Amino acid sequence: MRLLAIETSCDETAAAVVEDGRRILSNVVSTQAEIHARYGGVVPEIASRHHIENIGPVIGRAMSESGMEFGALDAVAVTQGPGLIGSLLVGIQAAKAIALVHDKPLVPVHHIAGHIQAPFLSAEGEIPLPALCLVVSGGHTSLFEMPAEGKYHLLAKTRDDAAGEAFDKVAKLLGLGYPGGPVIDRLAQRGNPESHDFTIARMKDGSPDFSFSGIKTAVLYHVRREGVAPAIDLANVSQEICDLVASFQRAVVASLVRRMVLSAKEKRPGSLILTGGVAANSLLRREAAKAAEGLGLPLFVPPIALSTDNAAMIGAAAFVAWRKGTRGGMDLNGDPHLNLA
Ligand code: KG4
Ligand code: ZN
């Protein structure tokens, strides 16, 4: 079963050809990060326009690198949501056009199902289910229980900002550009994570949910109170900023790992999955690995290129959806707030 998968939900234009939901035949990602960097975040209208320019060449490259012709595909998969509506529609229209012209079935995919399925592309052997899946990206921070492939029960979510959003907002505040995660990850290695006492409070009502807007505000107040000067040159960032981001990162990672451990003790899954753009974070990877070892559970984390947005993960999730009979018609529409059923 070979399918072409298309992903355009945010600022990456991506296409991939995936076999049986496991084997990547091609995986092309064209990122717009540099274009949005000057605005400190993704500008939806600009993202849509760049998707329109990029979608044809990206699909063309994915097909030629896979060595396949459109006619030999079994299906065309596309991210239906959640995401930016203008961006989603570019991928959906392209997928519909290919499906119509080449008479192929269309498979709509939930973006988060893609992130959850990403480790299946790189895992050697089977991933023991049920799995406890922590999805941490720029738009989402959620913990799911996956009793079987393609089934997801939401256990916890963020009440406000996503973890990646907090990284991006703190980076913007400190003049570190966009996206914030990778640069904070790098600078934190030069900083003292104990220099600032940032903690993320637990929910007062005992809910397992996450919250990351408070820590972002705490960093903002600290910067104002102490008059911390934003970075001007990324090659020459002050020790003060390195200490600040190291402490911020420590608190965010501690909150994520703590919730994963508590839920693992309660749910007793067969494995742990850590995925989404923030799963690229080196401290989070280290701390999650330590926690998994302590729990005696295998941890599956996609390689960085499959943690951040890509289309191969959409192809992996599409294979699961396809086997469940999910199909889209020519009336398929983007849904910016699509729920993961
Ligand atoms: O999954 P993704 O590529 O797109 C969404 O679906 O949102 O995630 C992007 C997010 C951004 O907020 C970015 O700052 C964050 O992932 N990110 C990181 C790292 N690399 C990317 N956050 C922390 N540490 C990193 N190394
Ligand atoms: Zn994503």
mmCIF file of C-alpha atoms and ligand atoms in Angstrom:
data_model
loop_
_atom_site.group_PDB
_atom_site.id
_atom_site.type_symbol
_atom_site.label_atom_id
_atom_site.label_comp_id
_atom_site.label_asym_id
_atom_site.label_seq_id
_atom_site.Cartn_x
_atom_site.Cartn_y
_atom_site.Cartn_z
ATOM 1 C CA MET A 1 0.000 0.000 0.000
ATOM 2 C CA ARG A 2 1.816 3.092 -1.220
ATOM 3 C CA LEU A 3 0.424 6.528 -0.718
ATOM 4 C CA LEU A 4 1.360 10.107 -1.345
ATOM 5 C CA ALA A 5 0.875 12.210 1.800
ATOM 6 C CA ILE A 6 0.606 16.005 1.869
ATOM 7 C CA GLU A 7 0.987 18.276 4.925
ATOM 8 C CA THR A 8 0.463 22.056 4.884
ATOM 9 C CA SER A 9 -1.192 22.802 8.230
ATOM 10 C CA CYS A 10 1.267 25.461 9.422
ATOM 11 C CA ASP A 11 4.486 26.815 7.879
ATOM 12 C CA GLU A 12 5.975 23.650 6.391
ATOM 13 C CA THR A 13 5.023 22.567 2.875
ATOM 14 C CA ALA A 14 5.602 18.820 2.917
ATOM 15 C CA ALA A 15 4.989 15.749 0.766
ATOM 16 C CA ALA A 16 6.071 12.138 1.187
ATOM 17 C CA VAL A 17 5.525 8.717 -0.302
ATOM 18 C CA VAL A 18 5.095 6.037 2.372
ATOM 19 C CA GLU A 19 4.688 2.285 2.017
ATOM 20 C CA ASP A 20 2.472 0.328 4.422
ATOM 21 C CA GLY A 21 2.615 3.160 6.955
ATOM 22 C CA ARG A 22 6.183 2.176 7.846
ATOM 23 C CA ARG A 23 8.643 2.609 5.005
ATOM 24 C CA ILE A 24 9.534 6.113 3.779
ATOM 25 C CA LEU A 25 10.141 6.154 0.028
ATOM 26 C CA SER A 26 10.563 9.945 -0.019
ATOM 27 C CA ASN A 27 10.052 12.759 2.479
ATOM 28 C CA VAL A 28 10.340 16.388 1.338
ATOM 29 C CA VAL A 29 9.877 19.352 3.687
ATOM 30 C CA SER A 30 10.124 22.969 2.593
ATOM 31 C CA THR A 31 10.122 25.206 5.655
ATOM 32 C CA GLN A 32 9.086 28.864 5.708
ATOM 33 C CA ALA A 33 10.633 29.453 9.151
ATOM 34 C CA GLU A 34 13.082 32.067 7.845
ATOM 35 C CA ILE A 35 10.284 34.032 6.158
ATOM 36 C CA HIS A 36 8.190 34.177 9.355
ATOM 37 C CA ALA A 37 11.232 34.780 11.589
ATOM 38 C CA ARG A 38 11.171 38.536 10.969
ATOM 39 C CA TYR A 39 7.609 38.686 12.365
ATOM 40 C CA GLY A 40 8.428 36.546 15.422
ATOM 41 C CA GLY A 41 5.786 33.965 14.492
ATOM 42 C CA VAL A 42 3.785 32.491 11.629
ATOM 43 C CA VAL A 43 1.735 35.030 9.642
ATOM 44 C CA PRO A 44 -1.207 33.000 8.261
ATOM 45 C CA GLU A 45 -1.719 34.955 5.026
ATOM 46 C CA ILE A 46 1.991 34.804 4.163
ATOM 47 C CA ALA A 47 2.050 31.079 4.986
ATOM 48 C CA SER A 48 -0.843 30.354 2.592
ATOM 49 C CA ARG A 49 0.823 32.257 -0.238
ATOM 50 C CA HIS A 50 4.106 30.405 0.178
ATOM 51 C CA HIS A 51 2.300 27.055 0.318
ATOM 52 C CA ILE A 52 0.744 27.898 -3.059
ATOM 53 C CA GLU A 53 4.190 28.623 -4.519
ATOM 54 C CA ASN A 54 5.819 25.549 -2.956
ATOM 55 C CA ILE A 55 3.207 22.818 -3.155
ATOM 56 C CA GLY A 56 3.772 21.859 -6.816
ATOM 57 C CA PRO A 57 7.575 21.585 -6.631
ATOM 58 C CA VAL A 58 7.460 19.800 -3.232
ATOM 59 C CA ILE A 59 5.008 17.151 -4.498
ATOM 60 C CA GLY A 60 7.024 16.826 -7.716
ATOM 61 C CA ARG A 61 10.213 16.185 -5.757
ATOM 62 C CA ALA A 62 8.536 13.688 -3.404
ATOM 63 C CA MET A 63 7.251 11.724 -6.402
ATOM 64 C CA SER A 64 10.523 11.747 -8.309
ATOM 65 C CA GLU A 65 12.587 10.802 -5.217
ATOM 66 C CA SER A 66 10.230 7.885 -4.564
ATOM 67 C CA GLY A 67 10.748 6.704 -8.154
ATOM 68 C CA MET A 68 6.989 6.344 -8.563
ATOM 69 C CA GLU A 69 4.434 7.686 -11.033
ATOM 70 C CA PHE A 70 1.111 9.072 -9.770
ATOM 71 C CA GLY A 71 -0.678 6.211 -11.529
ATOM 72 C CA ALA A 72 1.090 3.619 -9.345
ATOM 73 C CA LEU A 73 -0.117 5.167 -6.049
ATOM 74 C CA ASP A 74 -2.840 3.420 -4.018
ATOM 75 C CA ALA A 75 -4.160 6.600 -2.395
ATOM 76 C CA VAL A 76 -3.543 10.282 -1.702
ATOM 77 C CA ALA A 77 -3.552 11.412 1.950
ATOM 78 C CA VAL A 78 -3.750 14.935 3.273
ATOM 79 C CA THR A 79 -3.877 16.750 6.614
ATOM 80 C CA GLN A 80 -7.460 17.925 7.133
ATOM 81 C CA GLY A 81 -6.798 19.790 10.389
ATOM 82 C CA PRO A 82 -6.209 21.236 12.866
ATOM 83 C CA GLY A 83 -4.137 24.119 11.553
ATOM 84 C CA LEU A 84 -4.348 27.401 9.679
ATOM 85 C CA ILE A 85 -7.332 27.253 7.347
ATOM 86 C CA GLY A 86 -5.670 28.976 4.372
ATOM 87 C CA SER A 87 -2.645 26.700 4.688
ATOM 88 C CA LEU A 88 -4.721 23.529 5.077
ATOM 89 C CA LEU A 89 -6.755 24.365 1.969
ATOM 90 C CA VAL A 90 -3.671 24.527 -0.255
ATOM 91 C CA GLY A 91 -2.711 20.941 0.631
ATOM 92 C CA ILE A 92 -6.310 19.735 0.395
ATOM 93 C CA GLN A 93 -6.861 21.247 -3.062
ATOM 94 C CA ALA A 94 -3.617 19.718 -4.323
ATOM 95 C CA ALA A 95 -4.570 16.300 -2.905
ATOM 96 C CA LYS A 96 -8.050 16.499 -4.423
ATOM 97 C CA ALA A 97 -6.671 17.458 -7.831
ATOM 98 C CA ILE A 98 -4.244 14.500 -7.859
ATOM 99 C CA ALA A 99 -6.911 12.098 -6.566
ATOM 100 C CA LEU A 100 -9.404 13.271 -9.208
ATOM 101 C CA VAL A 101 -7.035 13.274 -12.180
ATOM 102 C CA HIS A 102 -5.490 9.883 -11.345
ATOM 103 C CA ASP A 103 -8.678 8.357 -9.965
ATOM 104 C CA LYS A 104 -7.228 7.582 -6.517
ATOM 105 C CA PRO A 105 -8.986 7.431 -3.146
ATOM 106 C CA LEU A 106 -8.479 10.401 -0.843
ATOM 107 C CA VAL A 107 -7.642 9.850 2.859
ATOM 108 C CA PRO A 108 -8.080 12.790 5.282
ATOM 109 C CA VAL A 109 -5.713 12.722 8.284
ATOM 110 C CA HIS A 110 -5.671 14.447 11.665
ATOM 111 C CA HIS A 111 -2.380 16.302 12.164
ATOM 112 C CA ILE A 112 -1.932 15.000 15.734
ATOM 113 C CA ALA A 113 -2.592 11.412 14.624
ATOM 114 C CA GLY A 114 0.340 12.028 12.282
ATOM 115 C CA HIS A 115 2.608 13.117 15.165
ATOM 116 C CA ILE A 116 1.524 10.080 17.234
ATOM 117 C CA GLN A 117 2.195 7.733 14.329
ATOM 118 C CA ALA A 118 5.653 9.228 13.558
ATOM 119 C CA PRO A 119 7.649 6.850 15.822
ATOM 120 C CA PHE A 120 6.198 3.884 13.914
ATOM 121 C CA LEU A 121 8.289 5.054 10.927
ATOM 122 C CA SER A 122 11.546 4.673 12.816
ATOM 123 C CA ALA A 123 10.857 2.009 15.467
ATOM 124 C CA GLU A 124 12.593 -1.298 15.040
ATOM 125 C CA GLY A 125 9.997 -3.941 15.754
ATOM 126 C CA GLU A 126 6.596 -3.360 17.294
ATOM 127 C CA ILE A 127 5.554 -0.589 19.705
ATOM 128 C CA PRO A 128 3.793 -2.313 22.635
ATOM 129 C CA LEU A 129 0.236 -1.031 23.081
ATOM 130 C CA PRO A 130 -1.457 0.523 24.906
ATOM 131 C CA ALA A 131 0.958 3.417 24.523
ATOM 132 C CA LEU A 132 0.964 6.636 26.495
ATOM 133 C CA CYS A 133 1.609 9.430 23.964
ATOM 134 C CA LEU A 134 2.855 12.880 24.865
ATOM 135 C CA VAL A 135 2.361 15.203 21.884
ATOM 136 C CA VAL A 136 4.226 18.494 22.311
ATOM 137 C CA SER A 137 4.280 20.960 19.453
ATOM 138 C CA GLY A 138 3.834 24.628 18.656
ATOM 139 C CA GLY A 139 0.073 24.241 18.556
ATOM 140 C CA HIS A 140 -0.604 21.350 20.941
ATOM 141 C CA THR A 141 0.405 19.861 24.248
ATOM 142 C CA SER A 142 -1.664 16.775 24.918
ATOM 143 C CA LEU A 143 -1.351 13.404 26.526
ATOM 144 C CA PHE A 144 -3.219 10.501 24.919
ATOM 145 C CA GLU A 145 -3.689 6.881 25.710
ATOM 146 C CA MET A 146 -3.583 4.756 22.534
ATOM 147 C CA PRO A 147 -5.151 1.347 23.307
ATOM 148 C CA ALA A 148 -4.876 0.238 19.662
ATOM 149 C CA GLU A 149 -3.488 1.840 16.497
ATOM 150 C CA GLY A 150 -5.816 4.617 15.396
ATOM 151 C CA LYS A 151 -7.626 4.866 18.755
ATOM 152 C CA TYR A 152 -6.870 7.796 21.015
ATOM 153 C CA HIS A 153 -8.186 8.778 24.446
ATOM 154 C CA LEU A 154 -7.320 12.277 25.574
ATOM 155 C CA LEU A 155 -5.985 12.264 29.170
ATOM 156 C CA ALA A 156 -4.677 15.828 29.506
ATOM 157 C CA LYS A 157 -4.217 18.961 27.417
ATOM 158 C CA THR A 158 -2.947 22.474 27.843
ATOM 159 C CA ARG A 159 -5.405 24.963 29.251
ATOM 160 C CA ASP A 160 -3.663 27.878 27.511
ATOM 161 C CA ASP A 161 -0.372 27.993 25.571
ATOM 162 C CA ALA A 162 1.189 24.927 23.972
ATOM 163 C CA ALA A 163 4.699 24.106 25.214
ATOM 164 C CA GLY A 164 6.239 25.060 21.840
ATOM 165 C CA GLU A 165 4.274 28.301 21.856
ATOM 166 C CA ALA A 166 5.831 29.131 25.257
ATOM 167 C CA PHE A 167 9.324 28.468 23.801
ATOM 168 C CA ASP A 168 8.482 30.699 20.819
ATOM 169 C CA LYS A 169 7.041 33.533 22.941
ATOM 170 C CA VAL A 170 9.941 33.532 25.428
ATOM 171 C CA ALA A 171 12.402 33.556 22.510
ATOM 172 C CA LYS A 172 10.608 36.502 20.912
ATOM 173 C CA LEU A 173 10.672 38.387 24.210
ATOM 174 C CA LEU A 174 14.440 37.894 24.481
ATOM 175 C CA GLY A 175 15.183 38.821 20.852
ATOM 176 C CA LEU A 176 16.095 35.247 19.911
ATOM 177 C CA GLY A 177 13.930 35.001 16.780
ATOM 178 C CA TYR A 178 11.539 32.334 15.518
ATOM 179 C CA PRO A 179 11.183 29.408 16.046
ATOM 180 C CA GLY A 180 12.266 29.673 19.661
ATOM 181 C CA GLY A 181 12.678 25.995 20.569
ATOM 182 C CA PRO A 182 15.922 25.173 18.765
ATOM 183 C CA VAL A 183 17.725 28.386 19.819
ATOM 184 C CA ILE A 184 16.630 28.074 23.474
ATOM 185 C CA ASP A 185 17.716 24.418 23.433
ATOM 186 C CA ARG A 186 21.181 25.492 22.209
ATOM 187 C CA LEU A 187 21.622 28.508 24.539
ATOM 188 C CA ALA A 188 20.350 26.591 27.576
ATOM 189 C CA GLN A 189 23.405 24.354 27.295
ATOM 190 C CA ARG A 190 25.523 27.403 28.280
ATOM 191 C CA GLY A 191 23.161 28.481 31.066
ATOM 192 C CA ASN A 192 22.573 27.531 34.693
ATOM 193 C CA PRO A 193 19.148 25.841 34.936
ATOM 194 C CA GLU A 194 19.048 26.521 38.694
ATOM 195 C CA SER A 195 19.657 30.286 38.378
ATOM 196 C CA HIS A 196 15.954 31.175 38.396
ATOM 197 C CA ASP A 197 13.295 29.506 40.433
ATOM 198 C CA PHE A 198 10.643 29.075 37.725
ATOM 199 C CA THR A 199 8.105 26.429 38.588
ATOM 200 C CA ILE A 200 4.914 25.434 36.876
ATOM 201 C CA ALA A 201 2.071 25.253 39.345
ATOM 202 C CA ARG A 202 -0.194 22.223 39.337
ATOM 203 C CA MET A 203 -3.866 22.745 38.581
ATOM 204 C CA LYS A 204 -5.732 23.884 41.679
ATOM 205 C CA ASP A 205 -8.700 21.650 40.846
ATOM 206 C CA GLY A 206 -6.470 18.553 40.685
ATOM 207 C CA SER A 207 -6.886 18.305 36.903
ATOM 208 C CA PRO A 208 -4.051 16.607 34.999
ATOM 209 C CA ASP A 209 -4.027 19.439 32.423
ATOM 210 C CA PHE A 210 -0.955 21.489 31.497
ATOM 211 C CA SER A 211 -0.547 25.271 31.615
ATOM 212 C CA PHE A 212 2.362 27.219 30.153
ATOM 213 C CA SER A 213 1.148 30.810 30.008
ATOM 214 C CA GLY A 214 2.099 31.501 33.652
ATOM 215 C CA ILE A 215 5.781 30.709 33.142
ATOM 216 C CA LYS A 216 5.901 32.878 30.015
ATOM 217 C CA THR A 217 4.479 35.754 32.083
ATOM 218 C CA ALA A 218 6.971 35.054 34.890
ATOM 219 C CA VAL A 219 9.824 35.383 32.373
ATOM 220 C CA LEU A 220 8.278 38.600 31.023
ATOM 221 C CA TYR A 221 8.007 40.144 34.529
ATOM 222 C CA HIS A 222 11.568 39.142 35.333
ATOM 223 C CA VAL A 223 12.835 40.745 32.107
ATOM 224 C CA ARG A 224 10.946 43.981 32.875
ATOM 225 C CA ARG A 225 11.932 44.098 36.542
ATOM 226 C CA GLU A 226 15.625 43.417 35.959
ATOM 227 C CA GLY A 227 15.804 45.340 32.667
ATOM 228 C CA VAL A 228 17.233 42.337 30.786
ATOM 229 C CA ALA A 229 18.410 43.561 27.380
ATOM 230 C CA PRO A 230 17.182 41.423 24.444
ATOM 231 C CA ALA A 231 19.849 39.717 22.345
ATOM 232 C CA ILE A 232 21.050 41.643 19.306
ATOM 233 C CA ASP A 233 23.510 39.137 17.938
ATOM 234 C CA LEU A 234 22.684 35.423 18.198
ATOM 235 C CA ALA A 235 26.385 34.587 18.095
ATOM 236 C CA ASN A 236 26.947 36.679 21.190
ATOM 237 C CA VAL A 237 24.119 36.138 23.680
ATOM 238 C CA SER A 238 24.588 37.282 27.299
ATOM 239 C CA GLN A 239 25.076 34.822 30.176
ATOM 240 C CA GLU A 240 21.990 36.393 31.778
ATOM 241 C CA ILE A 241 19.805 35.251 28.866
ATOM 242 C CA CYS A 242 21.412 31.788 28.775
ATOM 243 C CA ASP A 243 20.664 31.359 32.501
ATOM 244 C CA LEU A 244 17.113 32.598 32.019
ATOM 245 C CA VAL A 245 16.293 30.216 29.136
ATOM 246 C CA ALA A 246 17.993 27.268 30.862
ATOM 247 C CA SER A 247 15.777 27.795 33.926
ATOM 248 C CA PHE A 248 12.680 28.264 31.759
ATOM 249 C CA GLN A 249 13.429 25.086 29.807
ATOM 250 C CA ARG A 250 14.082 23.103 32.996
ATOM 251 C CA ALA A 251 10.653 24.070 34.378
ATOM 252 C CA VAL A 252 8.763 23.267 31.139
ATOM 253 C CA VAL A 253 10.500 19.900 30.756
ATOM 254 C CA ALA A 254 9.893 19.030 34.429
ATOM 255 C CA SER A 255 6.181 19.745 34.056
ATOM 256 C CA LEU A 256 5.882 17.573 30.917
ATOM 257 C CA VAL A 257 7.853 14.644 32.315
ATOM 258 C CA ARG A 258 6.110 14.772 35.684
ATOM 259 C CA ARG A 259 2.688 14.446 34.030
ATOM 260 C CA MET A 260 3.897 11.586 31.828
ATOM 261 C CA VAL A 261 5.251 9.686 34.851
ATOM 262 C CA LEU A 262 2.097 10.213 36.948
ATOM 263 C CA SER A 263 -0.143 9.046 34.106
ATOM 264 C CA ALA A 264 2.106 6.069 33.347
ATOM 265 C CA LYS A 265 1.876 4.956 36.985
ATOM 266 C CA GLU A 266 -1.894 5.252 36.839
ATOM 267 C CA LYS A 267 -2.537 3.752 33.364
ATOM 268 C CA ARG A 268 0.265 1.171 33.255
ATOM 269 C CA PRO A 269 0.821 1.326 29.478
ATOM 270 C CA GLY A 270 3.068 -1.021 27.487
ATOM 271 C CA SER A 271 5.175 1.839 26.129
ATOM 272 C CA LEU A 272 5.698 5.593 26.048
ATOM 273 C CA ILE A 273 5.687 7.809 22.947
ATOM 274 C CA LEU A 274 7.130 11.329 22.896
ATOM 275 C CA THR A 275 6.452 13.258 19.699
ATOM 276 C CA GLY A 276 5.830 16.694 18.115
ATOM 277 C CA GLY A 277 8.234 19.559 17.436
ATOM 278 C CA VAL A 278 9.170 20.057 21.115
ATOM 279 C CA ALA A 279 10.202 16.381 21.272
ATOM 280 C CA ALA A 280 13.284 17.632 19.399
ATOM 281 C CA ASN A 281 14.356 19.276 22.677
ATOM 282 C CA SER A 282 17.536 17.645 23.966
ATOM 283 C CA LEU A 283 16.729 18.069 27.682
ATOM 284 C CA LEU A 284 13.203 16.691 27.198
ATOM 285 C CA ARG A 285 14.623 13.674 25.339
ATOM 286 C CA ARG A 286 17.147 13.033 28.118
ATOM 287 C CA GLU A 287 14.661 13.473 30.966
ATOM 288 C CA ALA A 288 11.968 11.372 29.241
ATOM 289 C CA ALA A 289 14.522 8.595 28.671
ATOM 290 C CA LYS A 290 15.500 8.687 32.371
ATOM 291 C CA ALA A 291 11.842 8.613 33.423
ATOM 292 C CA ALA A 292 11.081 5.695 31.087
ATOM 293 C CA GLU A 293 13.996 3.776 32.518
ATOM 294 C CA GLY A 294 12.708 4.425 36.023
ATOM 295 C CA LEU A 295 9.282 3.155 34.983
ATOM 296 C CA GLY A 296 10.768 0.145 33.199
ATOM 297 C CA LEU A 297 8.961 1.092 29.974
ATOM 298 C CA PRO A 298 10.274 1.388 26.410
ATOM 299 C CA LEU A 299 10.229 4.963 25.107
ATOM 300 C CA PHE A 300 9.757 5.730 21.412
ATOM 301 C CA VAL A 301 10.826 9.154 20.138
ATOM 302 C CA PRO A 302 11.012 9.893 16.407
ATOM 303 C CA PRO A 303 14.292 11.269 15.037
ATOM 304 C CA ILE A 304 14.236 15.081 14.957
ATOM 305 C CA ALA A 305 13.276 15.283 11.247
ATOM 306 C CA LEU A 306 10.173 13.197 11.996
ATOM 307 C CA SER A 307 9.374 14.995 15.291
ATOM 308 C CA THR A 308 8.798 18.377 13.678
ATOM 309 C CA ASP A 309 6.117 18.762 10.983
ATOM 310 C CA ASN A 310 6.569 16.480 7.982
ATOM 311 C CA ALA A 311 4.391 14.511 5.567
ATOM 312 C CA ALA A 312 5.842 11.035 6.223
ATOM 313 C CA MET A 313 4.031 11.024 9.588
ATOM 314 C CA ILE A 314 0.797 11.906 7.754
ATOM 315 C CA GLY A 315 1.443 8.928 5.472
ATOM 316 C CA ALA A 316 1.929 6.678 8.508
ATOM 317 C CA ALA A 317 -1.345 7.838 10.090
ATOM 318 C CA ALA A 318 -3.129 7.630 6.727
ATOM 319 C CA PHE A 319 -2.289 3.941 6.463
ATOM 320 C CA VAL A 320 -4.008 3.337 9.827
ATOM 321 C CA ALA A 321 -7.006 5.484 8.795
ATOM 322 C CA TRP A 322 -7.166 3.743 5.407
ATOM 323 C CA ARG A 323 -7.413 0.307 7.030
ATOM 324 C CA LYS A 324 -10.259 1.624 9.194
ATOM 325 C CA GLY A 325 -12.080 2.677 6.002
ATOM 326 C CA THR A 326 -11.586 6.441 6.289
ATOM 327 C CA ARG A 327 -12.084 8.156 2.909
ATOM 328 C CA GLY A 328 -12.658 11.734 1.801
ATOM 329 C CA GLY A 329 -14.782 12.938 -1.099
ATOM 330 C CA MET A 330 -14.313 15.883 -3.449
ATOM 331 C CA ASP A 331 -16.250 17.915 -0.884
ATOM 332 C CA LEU A 332 -13.478 17.427 1.718
ATOM 333 C CA ASN A 333 -12.909 20.669 3.565
ATOM 334 C CA GLY A 334 -10.201 21.867 5.936
ATOM 335 C CA ASP A 335 -11.138 22.021 9.611
ATOM 336 C CA PRO A 336 -8.924 24.310 11.713
ATOM 337 C CA HIS A 337 -10.356 22.850 14.945
ATOM 338 C CA LEU A 338 -10.700 19.187 13.955
ATOM 339 C CA ASN A 339 -11.029 16.873 16.962
ATOM 340 C CA LEU A 340 -9.029 13.685 17.289
ATOM 341 C CA ALA A 341 -11.699 11.017 17.641
HETATM 342 O O1 KG4 B 1 5.305 19.959 15.470
HETATM 343 P P1 KG4 B 1 5.816 21.263 14.991
HETATM 344 O O2 KG4 B 1 6.872 21.264 13.915
HETATM 345 O O3 KG4 B 1 4.641 22.162 14.460
HETATM 346 C C1 KG4 B 1 3.379 22.201 15.090
HETATM 347 O O4 KG4 B 1 2.551 21.285 14.811
HETATM 348 O O5 KG4 B 1 3.205 23.129 15.905
HETATM 349 O O6 KG4 B 1 6.332 22.047 16.281
HETATM 350 C C2 KG4 B 1 6.929 23.316 16.194
HETATM 351 C C3 KG4 B 1 7.308 23.749 17.589
HETATM 352 C C4 KG4 B 1 7.774 25.198 17.659
HETATM 353 O O7 KG4 B 1 7.083 25.840 18.713
HETATM 354 C C5 KG4 B 1 9.269 25.079 17.960
HETATM 355 O O8 KG4 B 1 9.777 26.155 18.717
HETATM 356 C C6 KG4 B 1 9.298 23.781 18.743
HETATM 357 O O9 KG4 B 1 8.384 22.949 18.086
HETATM 358 N N1 KG4 B 1 10.645 23.172 18.748
HETATM 359 C C7 KG4 B 1 11.376 22.996 19.865
HETATM 360 C C8 KG4 B 1 12.627 22.456 19.446
HETATM 361 N N2 KG4 B 1 12.586 22.308 18.090
HETATM 362 C C9 KG4 B 1 11.356 22.751 17.680
HETATM 363 N N3 KG4 B 1 11.100 23.265 21.162
HETATM 364 C C10 KG4 B 1 12.062 23.002 22.064
HETATM 365 N N4 KG4 B 1 13.281 22.515 21.749
HETATM 366 C C11 KG4 B 1 13.608 22.222 20.467
HETATM 367 N N5 KG4 B 1 14.815 21.731 20.164
HETATM 368 ZN ZN ZN B 2 2.799 19.547 14.195
#
